[in-house]
PDB file of C-alpha atoms and ligand atoms in Angstrom:
ATOM      1  CA  UNK A  15     197.501  58.207  74.435  1.00 89.00           C
ATOM      2  CA  UNK A  16     196.633  54.498  73.125  1.00 94.00           C
ATOM      3  CA  UNK A  17     192.874  53.786  73.541  1.00 98.00           C
ATOM      4  CA  UNK A  18     191.090  50.507  73.151  1.00 98.00           C
ATOM      5  CA  UNK A  19     187.631  50.921  71.606  1.00 98.00           C
ATOM      6  CA  UNK A  20     186.067  47.339  72.351  1.00 98.00           C
ATOM      7  CA  UNK A  21     182.719  45.936  71.107  1.00 97.00           C
ATOM      8  CA  UNK A  22     181.149  43.299  69.010  1.00 97.00           C
ATOM      9  CA  UNK A  23     180.975  45.126  65.867  1.00 98.00           C
ATOM     10  CA  UNK A  24     178.602  42.786  64.170  1.00 98.00           C
ATOM     11  CA  UNK A  25     178.747  44.430  62.036  1.00 98.00           C
ATOM     12  CA  UNK A  26     180.645  47.699  62.311  1.00 98.00           C
ATOM     13  CA  UNK A  27     178.579  50.837  61.337  1.00 98.00           C
ATOM     14  CA  UNK A  28     178.986  54.350  60.114  1.00 97.00           C
ATOM     15  CA  UNK A  29     178.563  55.284  63.947  1.00 96.00           C
ATOM     16  CA  UNK A  30     181.419  53.279  65.031  1.00 97.00           C
ATOM     17  CA  UNK A  31     183.320  54.329  62.453  1.00 97.00           C
ATOM     18  CA  UNK A  32     182.724  58.056  63.056  1.00 96.00           C
ATOM     19  CA  UNK A  33     184.115  57.377  66.643  1.00 96.00           C
ATOM     20  CA  UNK A  34     186.932  55.634  65.215  1.00 97.00           C
ATOM     21  CA  UNK A  35     187.793  58.500  63.223  1.00 96.00           C
ATOM     22  CA  UNK A  36     187.308  61.085  65.653  1.00 96.00           C
ATOM     23  CA  UNK A  37     189.249  59.158  68.323  1.00 96.00           C
ATOM     24  CA  UNK A  38     192.115  58.482  66.013  1.00 96.00           C
ATOM     25  CA  UNK A  39     192.462  62.444  65.650  1.00 94.00           C
ATOM     26  CA  UNK A  40     192.336  62.833  69.354  1.00 93.00           C
ATOM     27  CA  UNK A  41     194.823  60.120  70.409  1.00 92.00           C
ATOM     28  CA  UNK A  42     198.054  58.789  69.294  1.00 86.00           C
ATOM     29  CA  UNK A  43     196.534  55.307  68.395  1.00 95.00           C
ATOM     30  CA  UNK A  44     193.333  53.241  68.430  1.00 98.00           C
ATOM     31  CA  UNK A  45     193.331  49.454  68.838  1.00 98.00           C
ATOM     32  CA  UNK A  46     189.694  48.575  67.320  1.00 98.00           C
ATOM     33  CA  UNK A  47     189.240  45.217  69.203  1.00 98.00           C
ATOM     34  CA  UNK A  48     186.102  42.633  68.505  1.00 98.00           C
ATOM     35  CA  UNK A  49     185.049  40.555  71.533  1.00 97.00           C
ATOM     36  CA  UNK A  50     184.799  37.055  71.127  1.00 94.00           C
ATOM     37  CA  UNK A  51     181.761  36.547  73.252  1.00 85.00           C
ATOM     38  CA  UNK A  52     180.775  32.920  73.580  1.00 83.00           C
ATOM     39  CA  UNK A  53     177.429  34.087  74.917  1.00 85.00           C
ATOM     40  CA  UNK A  54     176.174  35.530  71.676  1.00 84.00           C
ATOM     41  CA  UNK A  55     175.528  34.011  68.336  1.00 93.00           C
ATOM     42  CA  UNK A  56     177.001  36.625  65.806  1.00 96.00           C
ATOM     43  CA  UNK A  57     175.469  37.178  62.457  1.00 97.00           C
ATOM     44  CA  UNK A  58     178.897  37.419  61.116  1.00 97.00           C
ATOM     45  CA  UNK A  59     181.965  35.364  61.897  1.00 96.00           C
ATOM     46  CA  UNK A  60     184.571  36.805  63.437  1.00 96.00           C
ATOM     47  CA  UNK A  61     187.110  36.677  60.618  1.00 96.00           C
ATOM     48  CA  UNK A  62     184.453  38.687  58.477  1.00 98.00           C
ATOM     49  CA  UNK A  63     184.001  41.496  61.278  1.00 98.00           C
ATOM     50  CA  UNK A  64     187.672  42.019  61.243  1.00 98.00           C
ATOM     51  CA  UNK A  65     188.271  42.128  57.662  1.00 98.00           C
ATOM     52  CA  UNK A  66     184.655  44.620  57.485  1.00 98.00           C
ATOM     53  CA  UNK A  67     186.831  46.841  60.038  1.00 98.00           C
ATOM     54  CA  UNK A  68     189.967  46.615  58.396  1.00 98.00           C
ATOM     55  CA  UNK A  69     188.471  47.466  54.953  1.00 98.00           C
ATOM     56  CA  UNK A  70     186.643  50.367  56.538  1.00 98.00           C
ATOM     57  CA  UNK A  71     189.558  51.727  58.457  1.00 98.00           C
ATOM     58  CA  UNK A  72     192.204  51.384  55.681  1.00 97.00           C
ATOM     59  CA  UNK A  73     192.285  55.301  54.884  1.00 95.00           C
ATOM     60  CA  UNK A  74     192.938  56.088  58.614  1.00 96.00           C
ATOM     61  CA  UNK A  75     196.683  56.255  60.148  1.00 94.00           C
ATOM     62  CA  UNK A  76     197.295  54.811  63.698  1.00 95.00           C
ATOM     63  CA  UNK A  77     194.151  52.355  63.701  1.00 98.00           C
ATOM     64  CA  UNK A  78     194.864  48.608  64.506  1.00 98.00           C
ATOM     65  CA  UNK A  79     192.205  45.852  64.345  1.00 98.00           C
ATOM     66  CA  UNK A  80     192.452  43.084  66.587  1.00 98.00           C
ATOM     67  CA  UNK A  81     190.130  40.605  68.463  1.00 98.00           C
ATOM     68  CA  UNK A  82     189.931  39.351  72.075  1.00 98.00           C
ATOM     69  CA  UNK A  83     188.299  37.547  74.657  1.00 96.00           C
ATOM     70  CA  UNK A  84     188.205  37.640  78.105  1.00 95.00           C
ATOM     71  CA  UNK A  85     188.042  40.855  80.386  1.00 97.00           C
ATOM     72  CA  UNK A  86     188.364  43.921  78.394  1.00 97.00           C
ATOM     73  CA  UNK A  87     190.751  45.555  81.197  1.00 98.00           C
ATOM     74  CA  UNK A  88     192.850  42.218  80.701  1.00 97.00           C
ATOM     75  CA  UNK A  89     193.133  43.048  77.044  1.00 98.00           C
ATOM     76  CA  UNK A  90     193.707  47.124  77.756  1.00 98.00           C
ATOM     77  CA  UNK A  91     196.651  46.117  80.048  1.00 96.00           C
ATOM     78  CA  UNK A  92     198.164  43.449  77.074  1.00 96.00           C
ATOM     79  CA  UNK A  93     197.832  45.884  74.211  1.00 94.00           C
ATOM     80  CA  UNK A  94     199.317  48.858  76.539  1.00 95.00           C
ATOM     81  CA  UNK A  95     196.389  50.872  76.104  1.00 97.00           C
ATOM     82  CA  UNK A  96     195.248  52.923  79.728  1.00 96.00           C
ATOM     83  CA  UNK A  97     191.907  54.112  78.134  1.00 97.00           C
ATOM     84  CA  UNK A  98     189.048  52.115  76.968  1.00 98.00           C
ATOM     85  CA  UNK A  99     186.620  54.280  74.511  1.00 97.00           C
ATOM     86  CA  UNK A 100     182.992  53.840  74.600  1.00 97.00           C
ATOM     87  CA  UNK A 101     180.035  55.602  72.658  1.00 95.00           C
ATOM     88  CA  UNK A 102     177.059  56.965  73.965  1.00 95.00           C
ATOM     89  CA  UNK A 103     174.062  57.361  71.909  1.00 91.00           C
ATOM     90  CA  UNK A 104     171.344  57.963  74.201  1.00 85.00           C
ATOM     91  CA  UNK A 105     170.342  58.084  77.824  1.00 82.00           C
ATOM     92  CA  UNK A 106     169.571  54.210  77.050  1.00 82.00           C
ATOM     93  CA  UNK A 107     173.099  53.595  76.650  1.00 88.00           C
ATOM     94  CA  UNK A 108     174.370  55.441  79.709  1.00 92.00           C
ATOM     95  CA  UNK A 109     173.072  53.171  82.548  1.00 92.00           C
ATOM     96  CA  UNK A 110     174.611  50.326  81.111  1.00 94.00           C
ATOM     97  CA  UNK A 111     177.860  51.868  79.941  1.00 96.00           C
ATOM     98  CA  UNK A 112     178.407  53.458  83.656  1.00 96.00           C
ATOM     99  CA  UNK A 113     177.738  49.964  85.184  1.00 97.00           C
ATOM    100  CA  UNK A 114     180.793  48.548  82.896  1.00 97.00           C
ATOM    101  CA  UNK A 115     182.736  51.719  83.529  1.00 98.00           C
ATOM    102  CA  UNK A 116     182.405  51.031  87.027  1.00 98.00           C
ATOM    103  CA  UNK A 117     183.173  47.497  86.937  1.00 98.00           C
ATOM    104  CA  UNK A 118     186.369  48.039  84.810  1.00 98.00           C
ATOM    105  CA  UNK A 119     187.341  50.648  87.443  1.00 98.00           C
ATOM    106  CA  UNK A 120     186.937  48.250  90.284  1.00 98.00           C
ATOM    107  CA  UNK A 121     189.037  45.447  88.419  1.00 98.00           C
ATOM    108  CA  UNK A 122     191.857  47.913  87.356  1.00 97.00           C
ATOM    109  CA  UNK A 123     191.726  51.499  88.552  1.00 97.00           C
ATOM    110  CA  UNK A 124     194.646  52.452  86.022  1.00 96.00           C
ATOM    111  CA  UNK A 125     192.416  52.196  83.219  1.00 97.00           C
ATOM    112  CA  UNK A 126     189.922  54.953  82.258  1.00 97.00           C
ATOM    113  CA  UNK A 127     187.041  54.912  80.498  1.00 97.00           C
ATOM    114  CA  UNK A 128     186.381  57.651  77.809  1.00 97.00           C
ATOM    115  CA  UNK A 129     182.912  58.309  76.444  1.00 96.00           C
ATOM    116  CA  UNK A 130     182.394  60.085  73.089  1.00 96.00           C
ATOM    117  CA  UNK A 131     178.810  61.306  72.315  1.00 94.00           C
ATOM    118  CA  UNK A 132     177.777  60.058  68.871  1.00 92.00           C
ATOM    119  CA  UNK A 133     177.013  62.877  66.002  1.00 92.00           C
ATOM    120  CA  UNK A 134     173.459  63.493  65.861  1.00 92.00           C
ATOM    121  CA  UNK A 135     173.270  62.074  62.389  1.00 92.00           C
ATOM    122  CA  UNK A 136     174.336  58.757  63.479  1.00 93.00           C
ATOM    123  CA  UNK A 137     172.644  58.470  67.020  1.00 92.00           C
ATOM    124  CA  UNK A 138     170.056  55.832  65.736  1.00 94.00           C
ATOM    125  CA  UNK A 139     172.405  53.478  64.200  1.00 96.00           C
ATOM    126  CA  UNK A 140     173.301  50.090  65.832  1.00 96.00           C
ATOM    127  CA  UNK A 141     174.236  47.099  64.477  1.00 97.00           C
ATOM    128  CA  UNK A 142     170.825  45.416  65.225  1.00 96.00           C
ATOM    129  CA  UNK A 143     168.636  48.170  63.664  1.00 97.00           C
ATOM    130  CA  UNK A 144     171.017  47.925  60.513  1.00 98.00           C
ATOM    131  CA  UNK A 145     170.492  44.124  60.408  1.00 98.00           C
ATOM    132  CA  UNK A 146     166.705  44.581  60.825  1.00 97.00           C
ATOM    133  CA  UNK A 147     166.553  47.002  57.954  1.00 97.00           C
ATOM    134  CA  UNK A 148     168.588  44.875  55.401  1.00 97.00           C
ATOM    135  CA  UNK A 149     166.516  41.711  56.462  1.00 96.00           C
ATOM    136  CA  UNK A 150     163.551  43.345  54.942  1.00 95.00           C
ATOM    137  CA  UNK A 151     165.348  44.923  51.867  1.00 94.00           C
ATOM    138  CA  UNK A 152     165.527  48.509  52.931  1.00 96.00           C
ATOM    139  CA  UNK A 153     168.362  50.785  51.882  1.00 96.00           C
ATOM    140  CA  UNK A 154     171.419  50.445  54.607  1.00 97.00           C
ATOM    141  CA  UNK A 155     173.840  52.570  52.115  1.00 97.00           C
ATOM    142  CA  UNK A 156     173.868  55.723  54.489  1.00 97.00           C
ATOM    143  CA  UNK A 157     174.489  53.213  57.779  1.00 98.00           C
ATOM    144  CA  UNK A 158     177.311  51.350  56.910  1.00 98.00           C
ATOM    145  CA  UNK A 159     180.782  51.187  55.066  1.00 98.00           C
ATOM    146  CA  UNK A 160     179.917  49.893  51.296  1.00 97.00           C
ATOM    147  CA  UNK A 161     181.704  46.493  51.884  1.00 97.00           C
ATOM    148  CA  UNK A 162     179.443  45.862  54.806  1.00 98.00           C
ATOM    149  CA  UNK A 163     176.034  46.835  52.869  1.00 98.00           C
ATOM    150  CA  UNK A 164     177.231  43.925  50.291  1.00 97.00           C
ATOM    151  CA  UNK A 165     177.717  41.515  53.229  1.00 97.00           C
ATOM    152  CA  UNK A 166     174.295  42.285  54.337  1.00 97.00           C
ATOM    153  CA  UNK A 167     172.763  41.727  51.068  1.00 95.00           C
ATOM    154  CA  UNK A 168     174.336  38.621  50.830  1.00 95.00           C
ATOM    155  CA  UNK A 169     173.363  37.562  54.427  1.00 96.00           C
ATOM    156  CA  UNK A 170     169.895  38.297  53.653  1.00 94.00           C
ATOM    157  CA  UNK A 171     169.819  36.707  50.354  1.00 82.00           C
ATOM    158  CA  UNK A 172     168.764  40.180  48.657  1.00 68.00           C
ATOM    159  CA  UNK A 173     171.432  40.319  45.758  1.00 58.00           C
ATOM    160  CA  UNK A 174     172.903  43.498  44.801  1.00 51.00           C
ATOM    161  CA  UNK A 175     170.344  46.029  42.910  1.00 50.00           C
ATOM    162  CA  UNK A 176     173.675  48.087  42.087  1.00 49.00           C
ATOM    163  CA  UNK A 177     175.472  45.478  40.413  1.00 42.00           C
TER     164      UNK A 177
HETATM  165  P1  ADP B 211     178.765  45.948  72.337  1.00 96.70           P
HETATM  166  O1  ADP B 211     178.155  44.710  72.196  1.00 96.70           O
HETATM  167  O2  ADP B 211     180.133  46.044  73.504  1.00 96.70           O
HETATM  168  O3  ADP B 211     177.990  47.124  72.864  1.00 96.70           O
HETATM  169  P2  ADP B 211     178.767  47.410  69.769  1.00 96.70           P
HETATM  170  O4  ADP B 211     179.376  46.930  68.699  1.00 96.70           O
HETATM  171  O5  ADP B 211     177.015  47.405  69.751  1.00 96.70           O
HETATM  172  O6  ADP B 211     179.511  46.507  71.180  1.00 96.70           O
HETATM  173  O7  ADP B 211     179.237  48.794  70.280  1.00 96.70           O
HETATM  174  C1  ADP B 211     180.396  49.242  70.613  1.00 96.70           C
HETATM  175  C2  ADP B 211     180.413  50.428  71.141  1.00 96.70           C
HETATM  176  O8  ADP B 211     180.240  51.531  70.307  1.00 96.70           O
HETATM  177  C3  ADP B 211     179.498  50.882  72.172  1.00 96.70           C
HETATM  178  O9  ADP B 211     180.467  51.667  73.241  1.00 96.70           O
HETATM  179  C4  ADP B 211     178.657  51.738  71.599  1.00 96.70           C
HETATM  180  O10 ADP B 211     178.045  52.444  72.603  1.00 96.70           O
HETATM  181  C5  ADP B 211     179.235  52.314  70.537  1.00 96.70           C
HETATM  182  N1  ADP B 211     178.362  52.669  69.310  1.00 96.70           N
HETATM  183  C6  ADP B 211     177.376  51.732  68.802  1.00 96.70           C
HETATM  184  N2  ADP B 211     176.545  52.651  68.035  1.00 96.70           N
HETATM  185  C7  ADP B 211     177.218  53.685  67.813  1.00 96.70           C
HETATM  186  C8  ADP B 211     177.000  55.202  67.029  1.00 96.70           C
HETATM  187  N3  ADP B 211     176.081  54.749  66.089  1.00 96.70           N
HETATM  188  N4  ADP B 211     177.392  56.043  67.275  1.00 96.70           N
HETATM  189  C9  ADP B 211     178.511  56.054  68.225  1.00 96.70           C
HETATM  190  N5  ADP B 211     179.013  54.983  69.013  1.00 96.70           N
HETATM  191  C10 ADP B 211     178.116  53.569  68.786  1.00 96.70           C
END
């Protein structure tokens, strides 16, 4: 089974990575796809986000990294995925995710949405929380892959205290 894991990944966090690792073990292949959303001004350009994901998933087999625009269900069909993977952290994610899943089901009944619950140690993580911490000089080493931590330091002009 091939699954599509779509998201903004602005940037990828250890929560995202945990989901990718677990789904790669469960499924035959995972396509991690960065949505080019014209309505959102990202902190990292698309190419940088793709590189961050490639670097963070280099140790995994069966993981592809791609980008797409338009509807997720259309892209799922294009890349031959019958399943869209999404992560659930808390009840607050649930309502929104359920609405998207129902919308996608109405558009493309053949494509299923699969939810994986986050591991508890990553349940507080989101791309925006990570950026907020980095912006004010907090340590994000336990929240994001090392390459992303460096990018965040650069983004917020924090330099690298570890050289
Ligand atoms: P989007 O803008 O599509 O919500 P995100 O990059 O924020 O994109 O998230 C992509 C997916 O990853 C979503 O399903 C989200 O619920 C999930 N996710 C985000 N953070 C975590 C985390 N810490 N643990 C597990 N899943 C997560």
